[in-house]
XYZ file of C-alpha atoms in Angstrom:
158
model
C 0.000 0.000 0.000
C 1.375 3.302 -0.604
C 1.130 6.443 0.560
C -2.289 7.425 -1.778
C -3.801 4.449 -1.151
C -4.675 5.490 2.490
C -7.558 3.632 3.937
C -10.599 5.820 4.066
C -11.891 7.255 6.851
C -14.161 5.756 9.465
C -16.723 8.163 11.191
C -17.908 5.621 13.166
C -14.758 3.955 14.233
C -13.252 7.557 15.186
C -16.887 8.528 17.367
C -16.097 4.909 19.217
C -12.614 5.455 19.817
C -13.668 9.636 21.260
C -16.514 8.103 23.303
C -14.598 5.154 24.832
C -11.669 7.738 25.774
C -14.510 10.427 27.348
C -15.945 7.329 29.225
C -12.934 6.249 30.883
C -11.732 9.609 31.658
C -14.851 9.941 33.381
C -14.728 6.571 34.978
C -11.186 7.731 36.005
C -11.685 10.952 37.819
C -15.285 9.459 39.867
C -12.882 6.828 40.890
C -10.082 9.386 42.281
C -12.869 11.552 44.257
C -14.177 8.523 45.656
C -10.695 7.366 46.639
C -9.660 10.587 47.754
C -13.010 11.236 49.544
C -12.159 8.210 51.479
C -9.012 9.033 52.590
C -10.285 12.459 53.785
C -12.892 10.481 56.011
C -10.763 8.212 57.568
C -8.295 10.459 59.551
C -11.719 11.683 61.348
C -13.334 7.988 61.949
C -10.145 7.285 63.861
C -9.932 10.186 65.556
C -13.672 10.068 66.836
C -12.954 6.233 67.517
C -13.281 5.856 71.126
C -15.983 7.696 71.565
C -17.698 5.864 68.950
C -16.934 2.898 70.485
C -18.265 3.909 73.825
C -21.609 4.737 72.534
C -22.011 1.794 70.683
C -21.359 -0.021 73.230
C -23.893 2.162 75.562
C -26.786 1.912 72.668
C -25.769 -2.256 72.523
C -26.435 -2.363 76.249
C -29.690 -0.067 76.344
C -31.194 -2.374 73.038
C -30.431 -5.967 75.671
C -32.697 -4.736 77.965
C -29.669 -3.851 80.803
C -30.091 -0.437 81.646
C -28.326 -0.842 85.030
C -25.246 -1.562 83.226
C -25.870 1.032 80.599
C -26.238 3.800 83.475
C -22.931 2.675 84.682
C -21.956 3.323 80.881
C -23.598 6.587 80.724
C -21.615 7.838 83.848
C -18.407 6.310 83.397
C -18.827 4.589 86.665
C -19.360 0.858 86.762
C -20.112 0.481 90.380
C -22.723 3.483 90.449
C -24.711 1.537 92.947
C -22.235 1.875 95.464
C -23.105 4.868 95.970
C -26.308 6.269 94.029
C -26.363 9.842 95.843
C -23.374 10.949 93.045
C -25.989 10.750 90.977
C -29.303 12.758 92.220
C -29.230 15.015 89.326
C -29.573 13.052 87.021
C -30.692 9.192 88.513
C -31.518 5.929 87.640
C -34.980 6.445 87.449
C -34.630 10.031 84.481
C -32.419 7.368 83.075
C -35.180 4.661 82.673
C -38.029 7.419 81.629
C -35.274 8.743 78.730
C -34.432 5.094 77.384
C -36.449 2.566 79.233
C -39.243 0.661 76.989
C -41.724 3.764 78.092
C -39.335 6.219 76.234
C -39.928 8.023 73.343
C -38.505 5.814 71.040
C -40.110 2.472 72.735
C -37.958 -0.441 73.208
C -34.849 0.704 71.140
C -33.828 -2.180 68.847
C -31.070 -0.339 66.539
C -29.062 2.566 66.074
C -26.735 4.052 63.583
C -24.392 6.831 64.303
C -24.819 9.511 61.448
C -22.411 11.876 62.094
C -19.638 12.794 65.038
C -17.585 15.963 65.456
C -15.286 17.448 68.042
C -16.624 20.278 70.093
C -14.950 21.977 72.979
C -13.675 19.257 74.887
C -15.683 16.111 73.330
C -17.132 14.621 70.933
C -20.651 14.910 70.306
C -22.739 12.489 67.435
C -26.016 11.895 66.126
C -27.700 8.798 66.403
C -30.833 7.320 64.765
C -32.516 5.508 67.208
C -34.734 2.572 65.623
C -34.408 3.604 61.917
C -36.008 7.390 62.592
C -35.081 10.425 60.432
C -34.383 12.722 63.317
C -31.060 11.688 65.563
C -30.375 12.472 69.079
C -27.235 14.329 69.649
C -25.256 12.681 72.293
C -21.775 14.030 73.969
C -18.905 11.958 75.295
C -17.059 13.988 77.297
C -13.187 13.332 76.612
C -11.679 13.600 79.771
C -14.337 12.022 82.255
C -15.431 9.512 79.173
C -19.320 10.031 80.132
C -21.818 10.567 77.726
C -24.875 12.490 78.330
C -27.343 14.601 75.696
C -25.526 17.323 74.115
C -27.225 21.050 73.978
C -25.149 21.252 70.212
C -27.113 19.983 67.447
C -24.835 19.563 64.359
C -25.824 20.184 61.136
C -26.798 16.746 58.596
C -26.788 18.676 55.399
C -29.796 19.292 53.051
């Protein structure tokens, strides 16, 4: 074949080739935001760890049914009823009204932390209690480790 003897040219081949190279392009820079998106999460799961821990373990507790154990949990203090009186303020009985079966949520069966952030000296999160669209904001307190209902609601987005 020489040189005038080209092979004509194919529309259709070239808009396959242009449309395969937008698509991966595409594919390729959804994939880096996701990847980097991730990375820019993770830094903040770890960091928010233990207090994440520490209210999944409270809300595990509180959905078995123990709610002497969880107040123990709640205040940081496993052997609360050694002494009760520590806790007048706020006592065993508030703490059956607020997440006892009578509660507002019922018998809680689930939860899923939706969001956590640092403020002042803790960490507070929202939780969905029993699949509902509205979380309570809860605060674990970083030096003491209690948690109690935060007066900060943080913002979910739109």
């Amino acid at each position: 074949m020489t040189l005038m003897d080209a092979p004509k040219f194919d529309v259709s081949r070239e808009r396959r080739n242009r449309n395969l190279l937008i698509t991966g392009i595409v594919i390729a820079v959804l994939a880096a935001v996701s990847v980097g998106s991730w990375a820019v999460e993770i830094p903040w799961q770890i960091w928010h760890w233990p207090a994440d821990h520490r209210v999944n373990n409270f809300l595990a507790t509180v959905e078995s049914g123990d709610l002497q154990r969880a107040f123990g949990l709640w205040n940081n203090d496993p052997d609360w009823q050694q002494h009760p009186d520590q806790y007048k303020a706020y006592g065993f009985a508030d703490f059956q009204k607020d997440w006892g079966a009578a509660s507002d949520y019922g018998v809680i069966k689930s939860h899923n932390i939706v969001v956590a952030h640092r403020v002042g000296n803790g960490v507070v999160m929202g939780v969905n209690i029993n699949g509902g669209k509205t979380p309570i904001f809860l605060r674990v307190d970083n030096k003491t480790k209690t948690i109690g209902f935060s007066p900060v609601e943080l913002y979910l987005g739109p």
